[in-house]
Amino acid sequence: MADKKRNNHDDGKMTVEEAGRKGGETTAQNHGREFYEEIGRKGGEATAENHDREFYEEIGRKGGEATAENHDKDFYEEIGRKGGEATSKNHDREFYEKIGEKGGEARANQRDNDDRDGKMSKEEAGRKGGEARARKRDND
């Protein structure tokens, strides 16, 4: 099989890689964006029909692991910054107050079984988080 992939062109035949590249280039020349959107949609629907939640969890886990192996802290900081900027452009102060409150509630629920160790209440955490985000947004 390796011999089929590594053709020295002595017989004038293309390698598998060359054939694939040429086929892809020809397809791209003959079809527009809509073609690729349509085959992507159809492929996604077919995959969804043939696979369950566990399949998607598994490929998501594998993708996350591969990404973590190939990228460092700077990569994650950059995508986090970009995501925060995009979110900030699309949402107002009220949005951040609400998600801050939800985060505070979630944190408080985690601590319900703990002794209250002097940490702020969920309401205070949500309010402070929303206010801090709103100040940052107002200064941008």
Short mmCIF file of N, CA and C in Angstrom, two decimals:
data_model
loop_
_atom_site.label_atom_id
_atom_site.label_comp_id
_atom_site.label_asym_id
_atom_site.label_seq_id
_atom_site.Cartn_x
_atom_site.Cartn_y
_atom_site.Cartn_z
N MET A 1 0.83 -1.19 0.00
CA MET A 1 0.00 0.00 0.00
C MET A 1 0.87 1.24 0.00
N ALA A 2 1.95 1.23 0.76
CA ALA A 2 2.84 2.38 0.80
C ALA A 2 3.42 2.67 -0.57
N ASP A 3 3.64 1.61 -1.36
CA ASP A 3 4.19 1.80 -2.70
C ASP A 3 3.22 2.56 -3.60
N LYS A 4 1.92 2.35 -3.42
CA LYS A 4 0.93 3.06 -4.22
C LYS A 4 0.92 4.55 -3.89
N LYS A 5 1.18 4.90 -2.65
CA LYS A 5 1.20 6.30 -2.26
C LYS A 5 2.48 6.99 -2.69
N ARG A 6 3.55 6.25 -2.80
CA ARG A 6 4.86 6.83 -3.14
C ARG A 6 5.25 6.44 -4.55
N ASN A 7 4.72 7.13 -5.47
CA ASN A 7 5.01 6.86 -6.86
C ASN A 7 6.13 7.79 -7.29
N ASN A 8 7.17 7.25 -7.84
CA ASN A 8 8.31 8.06 -8.27
C ASN A 8 8.11 8.67 -9.65
N HIS A 9 6.92 8.59 -10.18
CA HIS A 9 6.56 9.15 -11.47
C HIS A 9 7.28 8.46 -12.62
N ASP A 10 7.87 7.31 -12.38
CA ASP A 10 8.54 6.58 -13.46
C ASP A 10 7.51 6.09 -14.47
N ASP A 11 6.29 5.85 -14.00
CA ASP A 11 5.27 5.33 -14.91
C ASP A 11 4.28 6.42 -15.33
N GLY A 12 4.54 7.67 -14.98
CA GLY A 12 3.68 8.78 -15.37
C GLY A 12 2.40 8.91 -14.58
N LYS A 13 2.19 8.11 -13.55
CA LYS A 13 0.97 8.18 -12.75
C LYS A 13 1.14 9.16 -11.59
N MET A 14 0.03 9.74 -11.18
CA MET A 14 0.02 10.66 -10.04
C MET A 14 -0.01 9.87 -8.74
N THR A 15 0.51 10.51 -7.68
CA THR A 15 0.37 9.91 -6.35
C THR A 15 -1.06 10.13 -5.88
N VAL A 16 -1.46 9.43 -4.84
CA VAL A 16 -2.78 9.60 -4.25
C VAL A 16 -2.95 11.04 -3.78
N GLU A 17 -1.91 11.59 -3.18
CA GLU A 17 -1.97 12.96 -2.69
C GLU A 17 -2.18 13.96 -3.84
N GLU A 18 -1.45 13.76 -4.93
CA GLU A 18 -1.59 14.65 -6.09
C GLU A 18 -3.00 14.57 -6.68
N ALA A 19 -3.52 13.37 -6.78
CA ALA A 19 -4.86 13.19 -7.33
C ALA A 19 -5.90 13.87 -6.43
N GLY A 20 -5.75 13.72 -5.15
CA GLY A 20 -6.67 14.36 -4.21
C GLY A 20 -6.61 15.87 -4.29
N ARG A 21 -5.41 16.42 -4.36
CA ARG A 21 -5.24 17.86 -4.46
C ARG A 21 -5.86 18.39 -5.74
N LYS A 22 -5.58 17.73 -6.85
CA LYS A 22 -6.13 18.17 -8.14
C LYS A 22 -7.66 18.07 -8.15
N GLY A 23 -8.19 17.01 -7.59
CA GLY A 23 -9.64 16.86 -7.53
C GLY A 23 -10.27 17.95 -6.67
N GLY A 24 -9.64 18.26 -5.57
CA GLY A 24 -10.16 19.32 -4.71
C GLY A 24 -10.12 20.68 -5.38
N GLU A 25 -9.03 20.95 -6.10
CA GLU A 25 -8.92 22.23 -6.81
C GLU A 25 -9.98 22.34 -7.90
N THR A 26 -10.21 21.27 -8.63
CA THR A 26 -11.22 21.29 -9.69
C THR A 26 -12.61 21.50 -9.11
N THR A 27 -12.91 20.81 -8.01
CA THR A 27 -14.21 20.97 -7.36
C THR A 27 -14.40 22.41 -6.90
N ALA A 28 -13.36 23.00 -6.31
CA ALA A 28 -13.45 24.38 -5.84
C ALA A 28 -13.67 25.34 -7.00
N GLN A 29 -13.09 25.08 -8.15
CA GLN A 29 -13.28 25.95 -9.31
C GLN A 29 -14.69 25.84 -9.88
N ASN A 30 -15.29 24.66 -9.77
CA ASN A 30 -16.60 24.42 -10.38
C ASN A 30 -17.78 24.72 -9.46
N HIS A 31 -17.54 24.89 -8.18
CA HIS A 31 -18.64 25.08 -7.24
C HIS A 31 -18.37 26.26 -6.32
N GLY A 32 -19.43 26.93 -5.95
CA GLY A 32 -19.32 28.08 -5.06
C GLY A 32 -19.56 27.71 -3.61
N ARG A 33 -19.61 28.73 -2.78
CA ARG A 33 -19.80 28.58 -1.34
C ARG A 33 -21.07 27.80 -1.02
N GLU A 34 -22.13 28.07 -1.76
CA GLU A 34 -23.41 27.42 -1.50
C GLU A 34 -23.30 25.90 -1.61
N PHE A 35 -22.52 25.43 -2.56
CA PHE A 35 -22.31 23.99 -2.73
C PHE A 35 -21.73 23.38 -1.46
N TYR A 36 -20.69 24.03 -0.93
CA TYR A 36 -20.04 23.50 0.27
C TYR A 36 -20.94 23.61 1.49
N GLU A 37 -21.73 24.68 1.56
CA GLU A 37 -22.69 24.80 2.66
C GLU A 37 -23.72 23.69 2.61
N GLU A 38 -24.20 23.40 1.42
CA GLU A 38 -25.22 22.36 1.25
C GLU A 38 -24.68 20.97 1.59
N ILE A 39 -23.49 20.63 1.08
CA ILE A 39 -22.97 19.29 1.39
C ILE A 39 -22.58 19.21 2.88
N GLY A 40 -22.18 20.31 3.46
CA GLY A 40 -21.89 20.31 4.89
C GLY A 40 -23.15 20.10 5.72
N ARG A 41 -24.24 20.77 5.32
CA ARG A 41 -25.51 20.61 6.01
C ARG A 41 -26.01 19.17 5.90
N LYS A 42 -25.96 18.62 4.68
CA LYS A 42 -26.40 17.24 4.47
C LYS A 42 -25.55 16.26 5.27
N GLY A 43 -24.25 16.48 5.28
CA GLY A 43 -23.37 15.61 6.04
C GLY A 43 -23.65 15.69 7.53
N GLY A 44 -23.90 16.90 8.01
CA GLY A 44 -24.23 17.06 9.42
C GLY A 44 -25.52 16.37 9.80
N GLU A 45 -26.52 16.49 8.93
CA GLU A 45 -27.80 15.82 9.20
C GLU A 45 -27.63 14.30 9.19
N ALA A 46 -26.88 13.79 8.23
CA ALA A 46 -26.67 12.34 8.16
C ALA A 46 -25.92 11.85 9.39
N THR A 47 -24.93 12.60 9.81
CA THR A 47 -24.17 12.22 11.01
C THR A 47 -25.08 12.22 12.23
N ALA A 48 -25.91 13.25 12.36
CA ALA A 48 -26.82 13.34 13.51
C ALA A 48 -27.80 12.17 13.54
N GLU A 49 -28.24 11.74 12.37
CA GLU A 49 -29.18 10.60 12.30
C GLU A 49 -28.52 9.29 12.72
N ASN A 50 -27.21 9.19 12.50
CA ASN A 50 -26.52 7.92 12.73
C ASN A 50 -25.75 7.85 14.04
N HIS A 51 -25.70 8.95 14.78
CA HIS A 51 -24.91 8.96 16.02
C HIS A 51 -25.68 9.56 17.17
N ASP A 52 -25.32 9.15 18.37
CA ASP A 52 -26.01 9.62 19.56
C ASP A 52 -25.15 10.64 20.32
N ARG A 53 -25.65 11.06 21.45
CA ARG A 53 -24.98 12.06 22.29
C ARG A 53 -23.57 11.63 22.67
N GLU A 54 -23.41 10.37 23.00
CA GLU A 54 -22.09 9.87 23.42
C GLU A 54 -21.04 10.06 22.30
N PHE A 55 -21.47 9.88 21.06
CA PHE A 55 -20.56 10.09 19.93
C PHE A 55 -20.04 11.52 19.92
N TYR A 56 -20.95 12.47 20.06
CA TYR A 56 -20.55 13.87 20.04
C TYR A 56 -19.70 14.24 21.26
N GLU A 57 -20.03 13.64 22.40
CA GLU A 57 -19.21 13.89 23.59
C GLU A 57 -17.79 13.37 23.38
N GLU A 58 -17.68 12.21 22.78
CA GLU A 58 -16.37 11.60 22.53
C GLU A 58 -15.54 12.42 21.54
N ILE A 59 -16.14 12.84 20.42
CA ILE A 59 -15.36 13.62 19.46
C ILE A 59 -15.03 15.00 20.03
N GLY A 60 -15.91 15.53 20.86
CA GLY A 60 -15.61 16.80 21.52
C GLY A 60 -14.45 16.68 22.49
N ARG A 61 -14.44 15.58 23.25
CA ARG A 61 -13.35 15.34 24.19
C ARG A 61 -12.03 15.18 23.45
N LYS A 62 -12.06 14.37 22.37
CA LYS A 62 -10.84 14.16 21.60
C LYS A 62 -10.35 15.46 20.97
N GLY A 63 -11.27 16.26 20.47
CA GLY A 63 -10.89 17.55 19.88
C GLY A 63 -10.29 18.48 20.92
N GLY A 64 -10.88 18.49 22.10
CA GLY A 64 -10.34 19.32 23.18
C GLY A 64 -8.95 18.88 23.59
N GLU A 65 -8.75 17.58 23.67
CA GLU A 65 -7.43 17.07 24.04
C GLU A 65 -6.39 17.40 22.97
N ALA A 66 -6.76 17.25 21.70
CA ALA A 66 -5.84 17.57 20.62
C ALA A 66 -5.50 19.06 20.62
N THR A 67 -6.49 19.89 20.86
CA THR A 67 -6.25 21.34 20.91
C THR A 67 -5.32 21.67 22.06
N ALA A 68 -5.55 21.06 23.21
CA ALA A 68 -4.70 21.32 24.38
C ALA A 68 -3.26 20.88 24.14
N GLU A 69 -3.08 19.81 23.40
CA GLU A 69 -1.73 19.33 23.10
C GLU A 69 -1.00 20.26 22.13
N ASN A 70 -1.75 20.94 21.27
CA ASN A 70 -1.15 21.75 20.22
C ASN A 70 -1.07 23.24 20.53
N HIS A 71 -1.65 23.67 21.63
CA HIS A 71 -1.69 25.10 21.94
C HIS A 71 -1.28 25.35 23.39
N ASP A 72 -0.77 26.54 23.62
CA ASP A 72 -0.31 26.90 24.96
C ASP A 72 -1.26 27.91 25.61
N LYS A 73 -0.86 28.39 26.76
CA LYS A 73 -1.65 29.33 27.53
C LYS A 73 -1.98 30.59 26.73
N ASP A 74 -1.03 31.07 25.95
CA ASP A 74 -1.25 32.28 25.16
C ASP A 74 -2.41 32.11 24.17
N PHE A 75 -2.52 30.94 23.58
CA PHE A 75 -3.61 30.66 22.64
C PHE A 75 -4.95 30.80 23.35
N TYR A 76 -5.09 30.20 24.51
CA TYR A 76 -6.35 30.26 25.24
C TYR A 76 -6.65 31.67 25.74
N GLU A 77 -5.61 32.40 26.14
CA GLU A 77 -5.82 33.79 26.55
C GLU A 77 -6.33 34.62 25.38
N GLU A 78 -5.78 34.40 24.20
CA GLU A 78 -6.17 35.15 23.02
C GLU A 78 -7.61 34.85 22.60
N ILE A 79 -7.99 33.57 22.57
CA ILE A 79 -9.36 33.27 22.16
C ILE A 79 -10.35 33.72 23.24
N GLY A 80 -9.94 33.68 24.49
CA GLY A 80 -10.80 34.19 25.56
C GLY A 80 -11.00 35.69 25.43
N ARG A 81 -9.93 36.41 25.13
CA ARG A 81 -10.02 37.86 24.96
C ARG A 81 -10.93 38.20 23.77
N LYS A 82 -10.73 37.51 22.65
CA LYS A 82 -11.55 37.76 21.47
C LYS A 82 -13.03 37.45 21.76
N GLY A 83 -13.27 36.35 22.43
CA GLY A 83 -14.65 36.00 22.76
C GLY A 83 -15.28 37.02 23.69
N GLY A 84 -14.52 37.48 24.66
CA GLY A 84 -15.03 38.51 25.57
C GLY A 84 -15.34 39.80 24.85
N GLU A 85 -14.47 40.20 23.93
CA GLU A 85 -14.71 41.42 23.16
C GLU A 85 -15.97 41.29 22.30
N ALA A 86 -16.12 40.15 21.64
CA ALA A 86 -17.30 39.93 20.79
C ALA A 86 -18.57 39.93 21.63
N THR A 87 -18.52 39.28 22.78
CA THR A 87 -19.68 39.25 23.66
C THR A 87 -20.02 40.65 24.15
N SER A 88 -18.99 41.40 24.51
CA SER A 88 -19.19 42.76 25.01
C SER A 88 -19.87 43.65 23.98
N LYS A 89 -19.53 43.47 22.72
CA LYS A 89 -20.14 44.28 21.66
C LYS A 89 -21.62 43.96 21.48
N ASN A 90 -22.01 42.74 21.83
CA ASN A 90 -23.38 42.29 21.57
C ASN A 90 -24.31 42.33 22.78
N HIS A 91 -23.78 42.71 23.94
CA HIS A 91 -24.61 42.68 25.15
C HIS A 91 -24.43 43.95 25.97
N ASP A 92 -25.47 44.26 26.75
CA ASP A 92 -25.44 45.47 27.56
C ASP A 92 -25.20 45.16 29.04
N ARG A 93 -25.24 46.19 29.84
CA ARG A 93 -24.98 46.07 31.28
C ARG A 93 -25.92 45.05 31.94
N GLU A 94 -27.18 45.09 31.56
CA GLU A 94 -28.16 44.18 32.15
C GLU A 94 -27.77 42.71 31.94
N PHE A 95 -27.27 42.39 30.76
CA PHE A 95 -26.82 41.03 30.47
C PHE A 95 -25.75 40.59 31.46
N TYR A 96 -24.76 41.45 31.68
CA TYR A 96 -23.67 41.10 32.59
C TYR A 96 -24.13 41.02 34.03
N GLU A 97 -25.08 41.86 34.42
CA GLU A 97 -25.63 41.77 35.77
C GLU A 97 -26.33 40.43 35.96
N LYS A 98 -27.09 40.00 34.94
CA LYS A 98 -27.81 38.73 35.02
C LYS A 98 -26.86 37.54 35.10
N ILE A 99 -25.84 37.52 34.23
CA ILE A 99 -24.93 36.37 34.28
C ILE A 99 -24.07 36.40 35.54
N GLY A 100 -23.78 37.60 36.03
CA GLY A 100 -23.06 37.71 37.30
C GLY A 100 -23.88 37.16 38.45
N GLU A 101 -25.17 37.46 38.43
CA GLU A 101 -26.06 36.95 39.46
C GLU A 101 -26.17 35.43 39.37
N LYS A 102 -26.30 34.92 38.16
CA LYS A 102 -26.38 33.46 37.98
C LYS A 102 -25.10 32.78 38.47
N GLY A 103 -23.96 33.38 38.14
CA GLY A 103 -22.69 32.82 38.62
C GLY A 103 -22.61 32.84 40.13
N GLY A 104 -23.07 33.93 40.72
CA GLY A 104 -23.08 34.01 42.17
C GLY A 104 -23.99 32.97 42.80
N GLU A 105 -25.15 32.77 42.18
CA GLU A 105 -26.07 31.75 42.69
C GLU A 105 -25.46 30.35 42.58
N ALA A 106 -24.82 30.08 41.46
CA ALA A 106 -24.20 28.76 41.28
C ALA A 106 -23.10 28.55 42.32
N ARG A 107 -22.32 29.58 42.55
CA ARG A 107 -21.25 29.47 43.55
C ARG A 107 -21.82 29.28 44.94
N ALA A 108 -22.88 30.00 45.24
CA ALA A 108 -23.51 29.86 46.56
C ALA A 108 -24.07 28.46 46.74
N ASN A 109 -24.65 27.92 45.69
CA ASN A 109 -25.19 26.56 45.77
C ASN A 109 -24.08 25.54 46.02
N GLN A 110 -22.91 25.78 45.47
CA GLN A 110 -21.78 24.89 45.72
C GLN A 110 -21.36 24.95 47.18
N ARG A 111 -21.52 26.12 47.78
CA ARG A 111 -21.07 26.31 49.17
C ARG A 111 -22.15 25.98 50.19
N ASP A 112 -23.36 25.65 49.74
CA ASP A 112 -24.45 25.39 50.68
C ASP A 112 -24.08 24.34 51.71
N ASN A 113 -23.29 23.37 51.33
CA ASN A 113 -22.91 22.32 52.26
C ASN A 113 -21.70 22.71 53.11
N ASP A 114 -21.05 23.79 52.74
CA ASP A 114 -19.90 24.27 53.51
C ASP A 114 -20.37 25.23 54.60
N ASP A 115 -19.52 25.46 55.55
CA ASP A 115 -19.78 26.52 56.51
C ASP A 115 -19.56 27.83 55.78
N ARG A 116 -20.38 28.81 56.05
CA ARG A 116 -20.17 30.14 55.44
C ARG A 116 -18.85 30.67 55.98
N ASP A 117 -17.87 30.72 55.11
CA ASP A 117 -16.51 31.03 55.54
C ASP A 117 -16.14 32.49 55.31
N GLY A 118 -17.09 33.37 55.46
CA GLY A 118 -16.79 34.79 55.33
C GLY A 118 -16.82 35.29 53.90
N LYS A 119 -17.20 34.46 52.95
CA LYS A 119 -17.26 34.90 51.56
C LYS A 119 -18.56 35.66 51.31
N MET A 120 -18.54 36.50 50.30
CA MET A 120 -19.72 37.34 50.03
C MET A 120 -20.91 36.50 49.58
N SER A 121 -22.09 37.08 49.73
CA SER A 121 -23.31 36.39 49.34
C SER A 121 -23.40 36.31 47.82
N LYS A 122 -24.29 35.45 47.33
CA LYS A 122 -24.47 35.32 45.89
C LYS A 122 -24.99 36.62 45.29
N GLU A 123 -25.85 37.31 46.01
CA GLU A 123 -26.36 38.57 45.50
C GLU A 123 -25.24 39.59 45.35
N GLU A 124 -24.39 39.66 46.38
CA GLU A 124 -23.27 40.60 46.34
C GLU A 124 -22.29 40.25 45.23
N ALA A 125 -21.99 38.96 45.06
CA ALA A 125 -21.07 38.54 44.01
C ALA A 125 -21.63 38.87 42.63
N GLY A 126 -22.92 38.61 42.43
CA GLY A 126 -23.54 38.92 41.16
C GLY A 126 -23.55 40.41 40.88
N ARG A 127 -23.88 41.19 41.89
CA ARG A 127 -23.91 42.64 41.72
C ARG A 127 -22.53 43.17 41.40
N LYS A 128 -21.53 42.74 42.17
CA LYS A 128 -20.17 43.21 41.94
C LYS A 128 -19.64 42.78 40.57
N GLY A 129 -19.92 41.54 40.18
CA GLY A 129 -19.49 41.05 38.87
C GLY A 129 -20.12 41.84 37.74
N GLY A 130 -21.42 42.09 37.86
CA GLY A 130 -22.11 42.87 36.83
C GLY A 130 -21.60 44.30 36.76
N GLU A 131 -21.38 44.91 37.92
CA GLU A 131 -20.87 46.28 37.95
C GLU A 131 -19.46 46.36 37.37
N ALA A 132 -18.61 45.42 37.72
CA ALA A 132 -17.23 45.44 37.20
C ALA A 132 -17.22 45.28 35.69
N ARG A 133 -18.05 44.40 35.19
CA ARG A 133 -18.08 44.18 33.73
C ARG A 133 -18.64 45.41 33.03
N ALA A 134 -19.66 46.02 33.63
CA ALA A 134 -20.24 47.22 33.03
C ALA A 134 -19.21 48.36 33.01
N ARG A 135 -18.44 48.51 34.09
CA ARG A 135 -17.40 49.56 34.12
C ARG A 135 -16.37 49.31 33.04
N LYS A 136 -15.96 48.06 32.89
CA LYS A 136 -14.97 47.74 31.85
C LYS A 136 -15.52 48.06 30.48
N ARG A 137 -16.77 47.70 30.26
CA ARG A 137 -17.38 47.97 28.97
C ARG A 137 -17.50 49.47 28.71
N ASP A 138 -17.88 50.24 29.74
CA ASP A 138 -18.02 51.69 29.59
C ASP A 138 -16.69 52.35 29.29
N ASN A 139 -15.60 51.75 29.77
CA ASN A 139 -14.27 52.33 29.56
C ASN A 139 -13.66 51.93 28.22
N ASP A 140 -14.21 50.92 27.58
CA ASP A 140 -13.68 50.47 26.27
C ASP A 140 -14.12 51.35 25.15
#
